[in-house]
PDB file of C-alpha atoms in Angstrom:
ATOM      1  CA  UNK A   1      19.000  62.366  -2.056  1.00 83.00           C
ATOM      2  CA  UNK A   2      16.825  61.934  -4.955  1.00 83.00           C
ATOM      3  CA  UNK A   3      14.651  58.837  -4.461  1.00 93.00           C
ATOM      4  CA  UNK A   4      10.555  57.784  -4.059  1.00 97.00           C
ATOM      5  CA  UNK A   5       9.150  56.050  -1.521  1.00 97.00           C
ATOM      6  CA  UNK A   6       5.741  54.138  -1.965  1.00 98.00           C
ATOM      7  CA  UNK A   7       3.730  53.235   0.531  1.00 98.00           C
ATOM      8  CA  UNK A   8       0.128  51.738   0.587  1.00 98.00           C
ATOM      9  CA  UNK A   9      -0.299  48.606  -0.643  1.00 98.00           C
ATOM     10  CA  UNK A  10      -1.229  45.330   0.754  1.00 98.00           C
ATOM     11  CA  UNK A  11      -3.447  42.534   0.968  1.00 98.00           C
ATOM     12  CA  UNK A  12      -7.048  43.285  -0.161  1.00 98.00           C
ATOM     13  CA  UNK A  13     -10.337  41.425  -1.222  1.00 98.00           C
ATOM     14  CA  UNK A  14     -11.781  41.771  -4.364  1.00 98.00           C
ATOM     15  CA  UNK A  15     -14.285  45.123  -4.040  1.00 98.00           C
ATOM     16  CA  UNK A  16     -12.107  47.081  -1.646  1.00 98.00           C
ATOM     17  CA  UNK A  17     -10.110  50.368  -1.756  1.00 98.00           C
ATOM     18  CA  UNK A  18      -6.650  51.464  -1.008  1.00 98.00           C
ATOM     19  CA  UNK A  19      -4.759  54.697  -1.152  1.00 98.00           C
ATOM     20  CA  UNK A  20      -1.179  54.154  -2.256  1.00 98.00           C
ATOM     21  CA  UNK A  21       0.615  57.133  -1.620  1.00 98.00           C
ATOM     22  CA  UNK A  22       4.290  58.378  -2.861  1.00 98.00           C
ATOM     23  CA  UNK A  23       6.650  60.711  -0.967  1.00 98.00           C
ATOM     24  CA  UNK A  24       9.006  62.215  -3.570  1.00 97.00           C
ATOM     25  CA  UNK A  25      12.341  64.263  -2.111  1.00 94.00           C
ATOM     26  CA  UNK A  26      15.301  65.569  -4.061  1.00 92.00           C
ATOM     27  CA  UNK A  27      13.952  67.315  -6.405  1.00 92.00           C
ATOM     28  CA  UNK A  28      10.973  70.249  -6.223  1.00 94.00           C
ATOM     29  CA  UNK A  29       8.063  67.981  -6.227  1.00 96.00           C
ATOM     30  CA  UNK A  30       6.254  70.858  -7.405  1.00 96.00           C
ATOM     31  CA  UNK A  31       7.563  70.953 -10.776  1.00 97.00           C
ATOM     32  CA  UNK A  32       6.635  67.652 -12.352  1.00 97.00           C
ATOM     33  CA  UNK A  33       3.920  65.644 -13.794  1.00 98.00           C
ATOM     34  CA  UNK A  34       3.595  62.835 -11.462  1.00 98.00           C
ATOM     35  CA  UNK A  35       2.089  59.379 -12.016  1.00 98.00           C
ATOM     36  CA  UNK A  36       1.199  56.054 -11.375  1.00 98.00           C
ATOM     37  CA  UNK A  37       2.193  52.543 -12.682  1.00 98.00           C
ATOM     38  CA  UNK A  38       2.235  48.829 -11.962  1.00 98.00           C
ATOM     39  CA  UNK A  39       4.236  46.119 -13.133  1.00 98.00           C
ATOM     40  CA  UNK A  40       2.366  42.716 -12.341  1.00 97.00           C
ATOM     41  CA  UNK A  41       4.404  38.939 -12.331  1.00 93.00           C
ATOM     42  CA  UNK A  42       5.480  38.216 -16.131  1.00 95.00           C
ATOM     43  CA  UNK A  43       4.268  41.898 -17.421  1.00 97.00           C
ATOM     44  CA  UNK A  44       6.053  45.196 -18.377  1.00 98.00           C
ATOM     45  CA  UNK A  45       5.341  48.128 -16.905  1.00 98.00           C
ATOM     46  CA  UNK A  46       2.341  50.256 -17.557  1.00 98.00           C
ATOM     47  CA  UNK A  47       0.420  53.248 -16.925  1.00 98.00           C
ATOM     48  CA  UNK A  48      -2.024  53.736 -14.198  1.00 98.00           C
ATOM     49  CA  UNK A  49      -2.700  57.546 -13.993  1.00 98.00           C
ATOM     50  CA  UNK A  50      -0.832  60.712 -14.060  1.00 98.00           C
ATOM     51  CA  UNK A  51      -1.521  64.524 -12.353  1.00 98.00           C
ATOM     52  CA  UNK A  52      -0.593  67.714 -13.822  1.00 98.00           C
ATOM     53  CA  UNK A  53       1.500  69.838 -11.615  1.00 97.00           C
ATOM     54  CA  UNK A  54      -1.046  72.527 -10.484  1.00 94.00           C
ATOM     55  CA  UNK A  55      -3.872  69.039  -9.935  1.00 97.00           C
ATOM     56  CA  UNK A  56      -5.925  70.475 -12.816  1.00 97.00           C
ATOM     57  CA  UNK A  57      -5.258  67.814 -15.093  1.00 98.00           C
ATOM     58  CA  UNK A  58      -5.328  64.083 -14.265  1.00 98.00           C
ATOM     59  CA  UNK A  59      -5.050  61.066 -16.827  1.00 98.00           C
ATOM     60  CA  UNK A  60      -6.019  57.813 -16.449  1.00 98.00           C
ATOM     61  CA  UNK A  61      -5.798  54.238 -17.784  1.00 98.00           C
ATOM     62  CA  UNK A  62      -8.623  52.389 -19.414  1.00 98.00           C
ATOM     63  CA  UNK A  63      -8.251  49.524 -16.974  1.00 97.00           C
ATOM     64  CA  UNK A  64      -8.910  51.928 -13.802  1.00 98.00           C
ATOM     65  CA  UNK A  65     -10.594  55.032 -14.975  1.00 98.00           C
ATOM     66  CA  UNK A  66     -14.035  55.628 -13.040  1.00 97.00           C
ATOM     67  CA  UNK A  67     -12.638  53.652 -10.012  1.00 98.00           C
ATOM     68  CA  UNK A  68      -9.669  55.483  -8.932  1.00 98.00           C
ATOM     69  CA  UNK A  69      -8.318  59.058  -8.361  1.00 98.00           C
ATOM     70  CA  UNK A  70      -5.152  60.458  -8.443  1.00 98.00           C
ATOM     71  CA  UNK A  71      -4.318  63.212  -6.184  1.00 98.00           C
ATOM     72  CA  UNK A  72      -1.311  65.274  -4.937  1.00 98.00           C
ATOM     73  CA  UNK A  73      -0.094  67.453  -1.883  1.00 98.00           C
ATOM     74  CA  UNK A  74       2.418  69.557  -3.004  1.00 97.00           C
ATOM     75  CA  UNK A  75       3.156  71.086   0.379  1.00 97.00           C
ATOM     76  CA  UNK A  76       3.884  67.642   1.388  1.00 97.00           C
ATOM     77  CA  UNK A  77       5.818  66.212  -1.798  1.00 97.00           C
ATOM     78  CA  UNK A  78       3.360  63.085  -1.976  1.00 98.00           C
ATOM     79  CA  UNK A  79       1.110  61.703  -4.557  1.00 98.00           C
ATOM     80  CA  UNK A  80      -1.872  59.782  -3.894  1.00 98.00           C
ATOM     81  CA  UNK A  81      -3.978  56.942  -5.779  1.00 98.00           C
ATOM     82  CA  UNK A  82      -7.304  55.843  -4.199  1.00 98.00           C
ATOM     83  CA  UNK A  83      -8.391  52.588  -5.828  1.00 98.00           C
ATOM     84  CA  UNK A  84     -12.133  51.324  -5.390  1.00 98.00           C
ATOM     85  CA  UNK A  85     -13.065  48.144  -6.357  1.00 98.00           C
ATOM     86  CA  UNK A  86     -10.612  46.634  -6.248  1.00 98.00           C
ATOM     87  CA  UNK A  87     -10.262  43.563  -8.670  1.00 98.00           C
ATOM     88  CA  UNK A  88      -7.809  40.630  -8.810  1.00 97.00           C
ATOM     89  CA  UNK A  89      -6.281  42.042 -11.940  1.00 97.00           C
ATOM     90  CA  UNK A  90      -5.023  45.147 -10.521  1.00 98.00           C
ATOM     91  CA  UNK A  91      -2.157  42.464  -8.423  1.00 98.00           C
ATOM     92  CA  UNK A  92       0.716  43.923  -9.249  1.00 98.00           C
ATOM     93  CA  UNK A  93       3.686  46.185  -7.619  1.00 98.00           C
ATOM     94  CA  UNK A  94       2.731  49.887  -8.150  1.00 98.00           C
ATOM     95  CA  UNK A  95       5.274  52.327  -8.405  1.00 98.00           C
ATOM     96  CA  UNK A  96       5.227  56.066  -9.087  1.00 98.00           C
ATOM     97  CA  UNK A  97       7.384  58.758 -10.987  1.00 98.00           C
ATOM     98  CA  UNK A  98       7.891  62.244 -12.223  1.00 97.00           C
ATOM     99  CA  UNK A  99       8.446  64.382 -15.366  1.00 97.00           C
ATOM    100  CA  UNK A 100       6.275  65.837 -17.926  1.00 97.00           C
ATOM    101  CA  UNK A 101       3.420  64.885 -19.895  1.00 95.00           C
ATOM    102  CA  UNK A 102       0.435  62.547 -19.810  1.00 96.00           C
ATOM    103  CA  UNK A 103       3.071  59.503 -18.768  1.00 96.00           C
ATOM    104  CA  UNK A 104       5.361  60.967 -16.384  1.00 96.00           C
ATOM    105  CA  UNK A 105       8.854  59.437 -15.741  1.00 96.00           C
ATOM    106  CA  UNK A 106      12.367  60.866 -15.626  1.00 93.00           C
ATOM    107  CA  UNK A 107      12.243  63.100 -13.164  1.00 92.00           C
ATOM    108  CA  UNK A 108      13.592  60.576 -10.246  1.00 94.00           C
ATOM    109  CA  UNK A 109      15.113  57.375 -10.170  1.00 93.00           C
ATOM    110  CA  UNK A 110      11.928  54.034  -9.519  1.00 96.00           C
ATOM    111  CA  UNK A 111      11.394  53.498  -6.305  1.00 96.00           C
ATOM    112  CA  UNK A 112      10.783  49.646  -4.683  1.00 97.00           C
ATOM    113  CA  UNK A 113       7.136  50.497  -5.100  1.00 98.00           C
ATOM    114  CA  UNK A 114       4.454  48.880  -3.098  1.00 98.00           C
ATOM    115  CA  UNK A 115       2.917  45.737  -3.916  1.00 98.00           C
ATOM    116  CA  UNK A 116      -0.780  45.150  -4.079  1.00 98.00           C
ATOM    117  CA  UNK A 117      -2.574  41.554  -3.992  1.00 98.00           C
ATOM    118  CA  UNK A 118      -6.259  41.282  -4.744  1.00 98.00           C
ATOM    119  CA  UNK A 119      -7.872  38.380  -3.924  1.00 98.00           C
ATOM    120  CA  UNK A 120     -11.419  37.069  -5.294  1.00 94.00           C
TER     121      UNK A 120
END
């Protein structure tokens, strides 16, 4: 069965970290782009950040570069993203997917993702 499961999220004050953390099955994991996004009450979707297939390339958005990493485990099909400092913008429900490029999707059907609540 092709599907994504997110794990990670919960409540968190504003300055902490989490690690999110995807486990992809299905498909070989180790063929695709993966990445991150969050879609937050009343907002599209957007990009969060995105690893190349082999880790040597990893993209990020404005809004979270310099706070967070994205990291994989191939052996283990999962994706990882470590957020620090955590602010009360970053609320949202944070979902991951594969395919190719800088903004990864395609490669799987979205997952429920895992919501994330930052209070001040």
């Amino acid at each position: 069965q092709v599907q994504l499961v997110e794990s990670g999220g919960g409540l968190a004050q504003a300055g902490d970290s989490l690690r999110l953390s995807c486990v992809a099955s299905g498909r070989t994991f180790s063929n695709y782009d993966m990445g991150w996004y969050r879609q937050a009450p009343g907002k599209e979707r957007e990009f969060v950040a995105a690893i190349s297939v082999g880790s040597k390339m990893s993209y990020y958005a404005d809004s979270v570069r310099g706070r967070s990493t994205v990291s994989r485990d191939n052996a283990k099909n999962t994706v990882y993203l470590l957020m620090n400092n955590l602010k009360p913008e970053d609320t949202a429900i944070y979902y991951c997917n594969g395919g190719h490029g800088r903004t990864p999707t395609g490669a799987y059907a979205w997952g429920q993702g895992t919501q994330v609540t930052v209070s001040s």
